[in-house]
mmCIF file of C-alpha atoms and ligand atoms in Angstrom:
data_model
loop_
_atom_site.group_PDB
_atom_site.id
_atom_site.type_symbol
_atom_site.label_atom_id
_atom_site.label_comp_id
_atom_site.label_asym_id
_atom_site.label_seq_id
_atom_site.Cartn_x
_atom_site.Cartn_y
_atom_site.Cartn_z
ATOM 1 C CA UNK A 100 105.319 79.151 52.497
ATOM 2 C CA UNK A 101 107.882 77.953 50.138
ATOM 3 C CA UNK A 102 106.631 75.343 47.739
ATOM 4 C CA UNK A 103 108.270 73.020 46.041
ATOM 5 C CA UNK A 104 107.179 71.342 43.108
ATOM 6 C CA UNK A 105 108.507 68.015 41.489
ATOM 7 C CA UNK A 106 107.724 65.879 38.662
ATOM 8 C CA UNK A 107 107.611 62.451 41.408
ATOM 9 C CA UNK A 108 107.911 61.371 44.810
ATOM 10 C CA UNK A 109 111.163 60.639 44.464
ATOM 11 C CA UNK A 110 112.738 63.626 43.431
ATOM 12 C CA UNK A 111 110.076 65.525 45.397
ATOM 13 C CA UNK A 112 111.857 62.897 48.624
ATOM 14 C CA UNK A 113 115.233 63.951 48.069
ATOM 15 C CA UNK A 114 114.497 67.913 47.924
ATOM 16 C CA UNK A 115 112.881 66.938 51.931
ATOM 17 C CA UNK A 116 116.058 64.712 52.811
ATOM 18 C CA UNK A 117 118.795 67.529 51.545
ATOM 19 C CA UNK A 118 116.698 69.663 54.066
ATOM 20 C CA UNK A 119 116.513 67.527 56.868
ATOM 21 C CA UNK A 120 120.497 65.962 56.144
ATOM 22 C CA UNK A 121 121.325 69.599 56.092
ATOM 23 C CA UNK A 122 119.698 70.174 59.821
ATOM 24 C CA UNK A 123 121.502 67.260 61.102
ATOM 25 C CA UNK A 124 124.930 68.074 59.558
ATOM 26 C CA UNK A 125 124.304 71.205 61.137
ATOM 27 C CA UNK A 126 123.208 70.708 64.440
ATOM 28 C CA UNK A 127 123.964 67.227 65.395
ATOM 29 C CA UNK A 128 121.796 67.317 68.777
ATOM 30 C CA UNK A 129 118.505 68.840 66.718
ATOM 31 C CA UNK A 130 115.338 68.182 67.944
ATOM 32 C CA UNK A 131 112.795 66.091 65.038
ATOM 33 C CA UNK A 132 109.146 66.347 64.844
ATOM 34 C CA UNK A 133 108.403 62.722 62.797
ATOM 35 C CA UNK A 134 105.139 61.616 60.874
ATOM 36 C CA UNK A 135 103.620 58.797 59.921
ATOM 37 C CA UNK A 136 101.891 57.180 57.011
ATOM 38 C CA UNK A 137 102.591 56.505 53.477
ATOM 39 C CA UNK A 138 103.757 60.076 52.480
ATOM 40 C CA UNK A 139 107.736 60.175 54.630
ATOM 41 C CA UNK A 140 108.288 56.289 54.031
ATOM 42 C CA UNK A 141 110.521 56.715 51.363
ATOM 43 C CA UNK A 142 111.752 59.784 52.902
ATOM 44 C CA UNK A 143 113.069 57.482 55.698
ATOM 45 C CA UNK A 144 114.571 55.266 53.541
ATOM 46 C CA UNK A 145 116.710 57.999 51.464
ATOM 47 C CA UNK A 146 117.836 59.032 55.203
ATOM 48 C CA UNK A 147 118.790 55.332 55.816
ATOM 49 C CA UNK A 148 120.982 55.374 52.903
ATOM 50 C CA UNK A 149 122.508 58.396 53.656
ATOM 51 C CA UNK A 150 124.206 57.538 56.982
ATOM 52 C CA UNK A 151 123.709 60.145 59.107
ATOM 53 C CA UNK A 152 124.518 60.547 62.753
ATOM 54 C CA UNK A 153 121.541 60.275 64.792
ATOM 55 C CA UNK A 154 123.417 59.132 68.271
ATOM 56 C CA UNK A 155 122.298 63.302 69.311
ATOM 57 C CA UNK A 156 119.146 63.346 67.808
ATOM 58 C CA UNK A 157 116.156 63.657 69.573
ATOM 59 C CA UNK A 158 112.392 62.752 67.942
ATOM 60 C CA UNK A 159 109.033 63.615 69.094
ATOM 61 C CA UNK A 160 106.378 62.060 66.973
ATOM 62 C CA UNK A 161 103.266 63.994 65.968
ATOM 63 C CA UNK A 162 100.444 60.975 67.363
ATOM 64 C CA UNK A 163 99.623 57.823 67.740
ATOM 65 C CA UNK A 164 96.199 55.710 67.921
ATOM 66 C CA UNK A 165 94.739 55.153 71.371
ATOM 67 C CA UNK A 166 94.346 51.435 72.774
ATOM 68 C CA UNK A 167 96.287 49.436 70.367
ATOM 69 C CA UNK A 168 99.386 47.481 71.827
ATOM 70 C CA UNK A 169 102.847 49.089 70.660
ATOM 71 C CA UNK A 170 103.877 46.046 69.178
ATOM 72 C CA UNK A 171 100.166 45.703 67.056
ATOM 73 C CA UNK A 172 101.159 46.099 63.155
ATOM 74 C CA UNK A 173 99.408 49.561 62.513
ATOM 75 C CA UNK A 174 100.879 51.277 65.481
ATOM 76 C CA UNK A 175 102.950 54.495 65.049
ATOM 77 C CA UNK A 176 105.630 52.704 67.152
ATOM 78 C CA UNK A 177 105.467 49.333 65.151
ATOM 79 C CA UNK A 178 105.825 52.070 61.924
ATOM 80 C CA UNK A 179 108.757 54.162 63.562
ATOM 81 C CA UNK A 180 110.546 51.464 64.371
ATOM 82 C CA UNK A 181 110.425 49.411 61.285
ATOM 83 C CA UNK A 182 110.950 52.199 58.622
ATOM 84 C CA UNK A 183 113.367 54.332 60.746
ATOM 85 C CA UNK A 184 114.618 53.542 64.230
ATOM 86 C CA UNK A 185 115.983 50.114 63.486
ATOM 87 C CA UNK A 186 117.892 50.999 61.019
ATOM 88 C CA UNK A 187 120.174 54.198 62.385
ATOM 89 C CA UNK A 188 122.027 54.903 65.145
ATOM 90 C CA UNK A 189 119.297 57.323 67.650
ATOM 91 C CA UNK A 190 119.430 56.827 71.693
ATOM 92 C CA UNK A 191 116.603 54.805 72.610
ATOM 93 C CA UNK A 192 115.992 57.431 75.439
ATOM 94 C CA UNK A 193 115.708 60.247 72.945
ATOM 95 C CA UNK A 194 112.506 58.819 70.911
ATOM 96 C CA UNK A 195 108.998 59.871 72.366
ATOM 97 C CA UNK A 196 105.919 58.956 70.630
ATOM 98 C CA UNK A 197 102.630 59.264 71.990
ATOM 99 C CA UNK A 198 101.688 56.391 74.578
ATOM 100 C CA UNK A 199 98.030 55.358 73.161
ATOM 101 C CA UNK A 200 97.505 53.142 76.282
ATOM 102 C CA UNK A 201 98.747 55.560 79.291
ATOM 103 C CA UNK A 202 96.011 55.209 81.836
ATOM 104 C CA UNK A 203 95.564 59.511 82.172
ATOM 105 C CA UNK A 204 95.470 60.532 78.907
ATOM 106 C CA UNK A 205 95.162 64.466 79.810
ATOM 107 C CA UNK A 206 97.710 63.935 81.888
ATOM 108 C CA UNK A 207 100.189 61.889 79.595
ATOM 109 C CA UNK A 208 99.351 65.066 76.903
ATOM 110 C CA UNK A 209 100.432 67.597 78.881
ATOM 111 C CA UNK A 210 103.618 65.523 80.037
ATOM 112 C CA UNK A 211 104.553 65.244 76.093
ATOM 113 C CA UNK A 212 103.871 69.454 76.191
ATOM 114 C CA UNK A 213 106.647 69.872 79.154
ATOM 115 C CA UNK A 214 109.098 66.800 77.410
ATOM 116 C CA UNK A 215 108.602 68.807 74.146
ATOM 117 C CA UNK A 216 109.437 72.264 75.385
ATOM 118 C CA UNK A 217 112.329 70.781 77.988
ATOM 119 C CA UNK A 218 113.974 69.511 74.509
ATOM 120 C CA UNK A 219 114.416 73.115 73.804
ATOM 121 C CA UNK A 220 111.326 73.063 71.246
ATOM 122 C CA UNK A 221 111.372 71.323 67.768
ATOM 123 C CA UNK A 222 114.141 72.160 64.993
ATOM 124 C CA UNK A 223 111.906 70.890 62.037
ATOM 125 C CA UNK A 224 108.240 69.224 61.783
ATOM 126 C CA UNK A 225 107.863 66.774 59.084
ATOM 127 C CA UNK A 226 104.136 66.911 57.812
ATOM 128 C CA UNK A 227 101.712 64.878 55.783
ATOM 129 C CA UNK A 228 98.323 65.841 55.313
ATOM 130 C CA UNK A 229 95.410 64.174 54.795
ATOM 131 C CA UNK A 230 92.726 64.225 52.460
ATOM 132 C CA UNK A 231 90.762 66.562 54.538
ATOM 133 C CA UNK A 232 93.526 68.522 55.264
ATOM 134 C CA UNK A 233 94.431 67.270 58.522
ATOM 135 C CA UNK A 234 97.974 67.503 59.828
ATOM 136 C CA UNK A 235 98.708 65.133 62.511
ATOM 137 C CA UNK A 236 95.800 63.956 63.402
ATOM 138 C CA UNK A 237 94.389 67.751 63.874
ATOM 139 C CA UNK A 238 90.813 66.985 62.007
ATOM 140 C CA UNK A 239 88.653 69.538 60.217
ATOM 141 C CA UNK A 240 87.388 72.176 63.362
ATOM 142 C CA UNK A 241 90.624 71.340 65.245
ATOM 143 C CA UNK A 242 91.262 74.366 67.350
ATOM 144 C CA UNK A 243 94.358 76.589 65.375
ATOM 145 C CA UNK A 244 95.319 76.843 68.957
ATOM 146 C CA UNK A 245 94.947 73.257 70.213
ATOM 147 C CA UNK A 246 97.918 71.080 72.326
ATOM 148 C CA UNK A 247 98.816 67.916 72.262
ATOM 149 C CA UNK A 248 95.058 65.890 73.130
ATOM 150 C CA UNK A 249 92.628 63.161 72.421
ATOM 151 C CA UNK A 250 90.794 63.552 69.052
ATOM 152 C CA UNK A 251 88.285 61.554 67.609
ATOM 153 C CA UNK A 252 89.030 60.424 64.024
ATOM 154 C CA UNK A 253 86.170 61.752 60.983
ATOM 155 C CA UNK A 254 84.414 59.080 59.435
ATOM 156 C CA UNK A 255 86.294 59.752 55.816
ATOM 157 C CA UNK A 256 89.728 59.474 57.843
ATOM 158 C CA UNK A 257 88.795 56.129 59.002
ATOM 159 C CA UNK A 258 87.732 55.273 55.599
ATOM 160 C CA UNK A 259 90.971 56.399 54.402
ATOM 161 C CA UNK A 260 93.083 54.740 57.014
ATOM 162 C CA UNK A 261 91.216 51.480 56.865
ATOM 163 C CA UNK A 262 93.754 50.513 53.594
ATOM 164 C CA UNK A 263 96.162 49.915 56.716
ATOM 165 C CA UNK A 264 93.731 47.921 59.222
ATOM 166 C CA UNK A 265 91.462 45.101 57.490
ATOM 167 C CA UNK A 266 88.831 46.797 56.842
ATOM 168 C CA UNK A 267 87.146 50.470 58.661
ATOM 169 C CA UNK A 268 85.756 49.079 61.529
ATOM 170 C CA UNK A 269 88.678 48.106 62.602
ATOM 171 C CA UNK A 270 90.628 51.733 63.063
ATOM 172 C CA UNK A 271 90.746 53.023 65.988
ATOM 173 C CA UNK A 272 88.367 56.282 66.331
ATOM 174 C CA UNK A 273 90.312 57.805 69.064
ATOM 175 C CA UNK A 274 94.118 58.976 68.985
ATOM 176 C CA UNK A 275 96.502 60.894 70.510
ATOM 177 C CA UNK A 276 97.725 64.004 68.554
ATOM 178 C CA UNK A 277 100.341 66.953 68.878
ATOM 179 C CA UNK A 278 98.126 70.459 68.716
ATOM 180 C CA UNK A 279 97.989 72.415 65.995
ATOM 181 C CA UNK A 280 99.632 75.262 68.505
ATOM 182 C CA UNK A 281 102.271 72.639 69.432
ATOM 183 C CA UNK A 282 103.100 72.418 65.795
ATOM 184 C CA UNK A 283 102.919 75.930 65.100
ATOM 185 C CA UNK A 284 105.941 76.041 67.617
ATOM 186 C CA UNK A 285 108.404 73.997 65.418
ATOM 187 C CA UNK A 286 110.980 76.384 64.046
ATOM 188 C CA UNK A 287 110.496 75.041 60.561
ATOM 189 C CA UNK A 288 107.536 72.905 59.036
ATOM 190 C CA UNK A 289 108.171 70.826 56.397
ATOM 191 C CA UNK A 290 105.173 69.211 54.774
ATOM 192 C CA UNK A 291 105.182 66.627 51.689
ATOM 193 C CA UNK A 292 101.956 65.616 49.869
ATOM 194 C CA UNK A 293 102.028 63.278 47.263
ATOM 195 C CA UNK A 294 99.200 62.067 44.863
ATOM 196 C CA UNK A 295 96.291 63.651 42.930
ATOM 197 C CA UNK A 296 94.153 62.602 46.221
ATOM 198 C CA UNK A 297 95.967 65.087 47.843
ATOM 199 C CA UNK A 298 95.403 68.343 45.406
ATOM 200 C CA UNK A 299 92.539 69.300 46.803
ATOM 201 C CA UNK A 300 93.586 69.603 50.240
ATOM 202 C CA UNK A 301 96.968 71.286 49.359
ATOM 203 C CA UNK A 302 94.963 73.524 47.439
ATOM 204 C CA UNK A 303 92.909 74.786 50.102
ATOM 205 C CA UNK A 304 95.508 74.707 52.603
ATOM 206 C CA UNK A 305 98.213 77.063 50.314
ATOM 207 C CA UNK A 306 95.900 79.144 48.556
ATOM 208 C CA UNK A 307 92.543 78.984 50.266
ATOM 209 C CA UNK A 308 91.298 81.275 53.393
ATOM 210 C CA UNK A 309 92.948 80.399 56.755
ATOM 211 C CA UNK A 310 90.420 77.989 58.316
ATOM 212 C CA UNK A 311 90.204 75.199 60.832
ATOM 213 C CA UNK A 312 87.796 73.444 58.101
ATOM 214 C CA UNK A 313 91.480 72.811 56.546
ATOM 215 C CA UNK A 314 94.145 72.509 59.517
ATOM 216 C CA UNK A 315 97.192 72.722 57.195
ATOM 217 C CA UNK A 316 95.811 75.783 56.024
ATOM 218 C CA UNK A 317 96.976 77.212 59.585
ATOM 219 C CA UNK A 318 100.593 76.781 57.988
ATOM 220 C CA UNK A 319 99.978 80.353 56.178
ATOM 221 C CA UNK A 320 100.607 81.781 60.200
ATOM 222 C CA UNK A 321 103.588 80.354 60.194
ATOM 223 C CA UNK A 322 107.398 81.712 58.972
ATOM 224 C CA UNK A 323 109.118 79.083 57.826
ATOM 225 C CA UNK A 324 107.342 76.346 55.726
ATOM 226 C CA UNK A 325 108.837 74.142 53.137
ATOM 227 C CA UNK A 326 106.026 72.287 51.075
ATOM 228 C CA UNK A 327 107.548 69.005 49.019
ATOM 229 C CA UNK A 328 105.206 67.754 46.582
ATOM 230 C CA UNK A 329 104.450 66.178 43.264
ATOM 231 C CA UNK A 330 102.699 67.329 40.125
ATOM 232 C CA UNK A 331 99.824 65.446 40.975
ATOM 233 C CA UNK A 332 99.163 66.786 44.650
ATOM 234 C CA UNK A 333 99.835 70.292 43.208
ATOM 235 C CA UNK A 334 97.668 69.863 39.938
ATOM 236 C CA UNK A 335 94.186 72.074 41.738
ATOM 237 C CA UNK A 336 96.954 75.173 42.746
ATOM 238 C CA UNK A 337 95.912 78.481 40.426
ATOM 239 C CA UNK A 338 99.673 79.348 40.961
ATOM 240 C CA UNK A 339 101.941 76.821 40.397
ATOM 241 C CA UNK A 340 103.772 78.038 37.148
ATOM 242 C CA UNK A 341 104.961 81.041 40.030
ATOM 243 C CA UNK A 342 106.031 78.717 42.642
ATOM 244 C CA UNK A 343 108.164 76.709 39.996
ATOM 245 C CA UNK A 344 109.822 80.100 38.859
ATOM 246 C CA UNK A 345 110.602 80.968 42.602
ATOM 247 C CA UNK A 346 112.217 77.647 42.816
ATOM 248 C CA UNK A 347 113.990 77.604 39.376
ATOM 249 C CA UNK A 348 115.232 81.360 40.713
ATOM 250 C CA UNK A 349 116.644 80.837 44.651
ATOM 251 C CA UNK A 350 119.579 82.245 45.228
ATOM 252 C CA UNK A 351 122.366 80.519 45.280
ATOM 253 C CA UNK A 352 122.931 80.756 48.603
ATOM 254 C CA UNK A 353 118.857 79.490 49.644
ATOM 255 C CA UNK A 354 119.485 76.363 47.505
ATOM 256 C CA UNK A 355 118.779 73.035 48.891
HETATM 257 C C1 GLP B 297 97.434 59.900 58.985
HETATM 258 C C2 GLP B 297 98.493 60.556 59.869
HETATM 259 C C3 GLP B 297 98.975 61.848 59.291
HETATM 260 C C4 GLP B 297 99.273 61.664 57.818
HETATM 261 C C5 GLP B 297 98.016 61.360 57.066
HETATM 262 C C6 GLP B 297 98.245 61.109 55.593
HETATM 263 O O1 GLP B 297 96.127 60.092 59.358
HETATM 264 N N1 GLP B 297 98.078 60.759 61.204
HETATM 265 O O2 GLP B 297 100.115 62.294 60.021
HETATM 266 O O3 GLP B 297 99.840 62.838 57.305
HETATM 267 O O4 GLP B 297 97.397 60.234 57.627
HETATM 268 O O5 GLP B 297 98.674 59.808 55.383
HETATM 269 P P1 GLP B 297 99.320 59.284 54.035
HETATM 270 O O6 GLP B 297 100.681 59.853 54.002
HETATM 271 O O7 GLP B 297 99.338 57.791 54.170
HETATM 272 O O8 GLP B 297 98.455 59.754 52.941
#
């Protein structure tokens, strides 16, 4: 895990959008795990701003809640499409997000699975995480091996999510989320945190044991993991003051 410290957001943004520009200059028909939520909003809008060619691009997203219409306010699709999609230049037939209303859900899953892997896997996952450590919507006792499935949302995720809806009744409990193995598969994860409500959980996950009881934790496993994040989010890590010398100290040639 490689992470990255930064005194906001912002600057914390445009280390992630160097690294997913870069990816795109490179390989103009990559392959784009997306996320949701407050955390990648303004990374979206730096990529706006920056122009690139998406007409090659394909995106999978990492969920989406079950039973609300695409078009309702606080679904993932209403989200892509207003922060991202209607603003650059991506093939319509190249964006897949979870369909929260297909009548098989099992069946839909294991469709996204096959679309996923027939896409020639995922160049780079963009992560949040949530308070409890959740990544997607992969909640606390997720399976480290789990696919893309039907989870049902904790209470405290609710609770946080129900800033979005009017109130916590009204989230949906049930959603549709890529696996923890399905995002295990990306060849790079890159995960941003932002916030002091998010130093606990990036804690756990960097430096903490290896546990489903934190899913981002899983991210140890894996070989190539970028984490973006602010002072704040990073305040609870013992060993920050090392991860800022690694950083001050890439090689030229590893620089963003
Ligand atoms: C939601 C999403 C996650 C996201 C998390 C954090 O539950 N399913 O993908 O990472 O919340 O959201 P935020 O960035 O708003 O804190």
């Amino acid at each position: 895990m490689e992470i990255i410290i930064h005194s906001s957001p912002e600057t914390s943004t445009q280390v992630a959008a160097r690294i997913v520009a870069r990816l795109l200059r490179e390989k103009p028909a990559a392959v784009l795990g997306l996320a949701t939520g407050s955390t990648p909003l303004r990374l979206y809008r730096v990529l706006i701003n920056m122009e690139l060619d998406w007409s090659m691009v394909t995106t999978f997203n990492l969920d989406e809640y079950i039973g609300l219409p695409p078009d309702h306010p606080q679904s993932y699709h209403t989200f892509m499409w207003e922060n991202l999609f209607s603003h650059i230049n991506i093939d319509k037939e190249n964006i897949h997000i979870p369909d929260g209303n297909a009548k098989d859900i099992p069946e839909f899953c294991g469709k996204y699975e096959k679309q996923i892997r027939a896409a020639g896997g995922i160049d780079l996952q963009l992560l949040g995480i949530g308070t409890d450590g959740h990544i997607g919507f992969n909640e606390p006792t997720s399976s480290l091996a789990s696919r893309t499935r039907i989870k049902t949302l904790t209470q405290k995720t609710c609770r946080d999510n129900a800033r979005f809806f009017g109130s916590e009744q009204e989230v949906p409990k049930h959603v549709i989320t890529m696996g923890i193995g399905t995002i295990m598969e990306a060849h790079m994860n890159l995960l941003m945190a932002f916030g002091e409500n998010k130093a606990t959980a990036i804690a756990e996950a960097v430096e903490g044991p290896v546990t489903s009881i934190n899913p981002a934790s899983v991210l140890q496993m894996h070989p190539l993991v970028k984490v973006c994040i602010d002072e704040p989010a990073a305040s609870r890590l013992k060993r920050a003051d090392y991860y800022r010398w690694v950083y001050e100290n890439k090689p030229a040639w590893q620089t963003f």
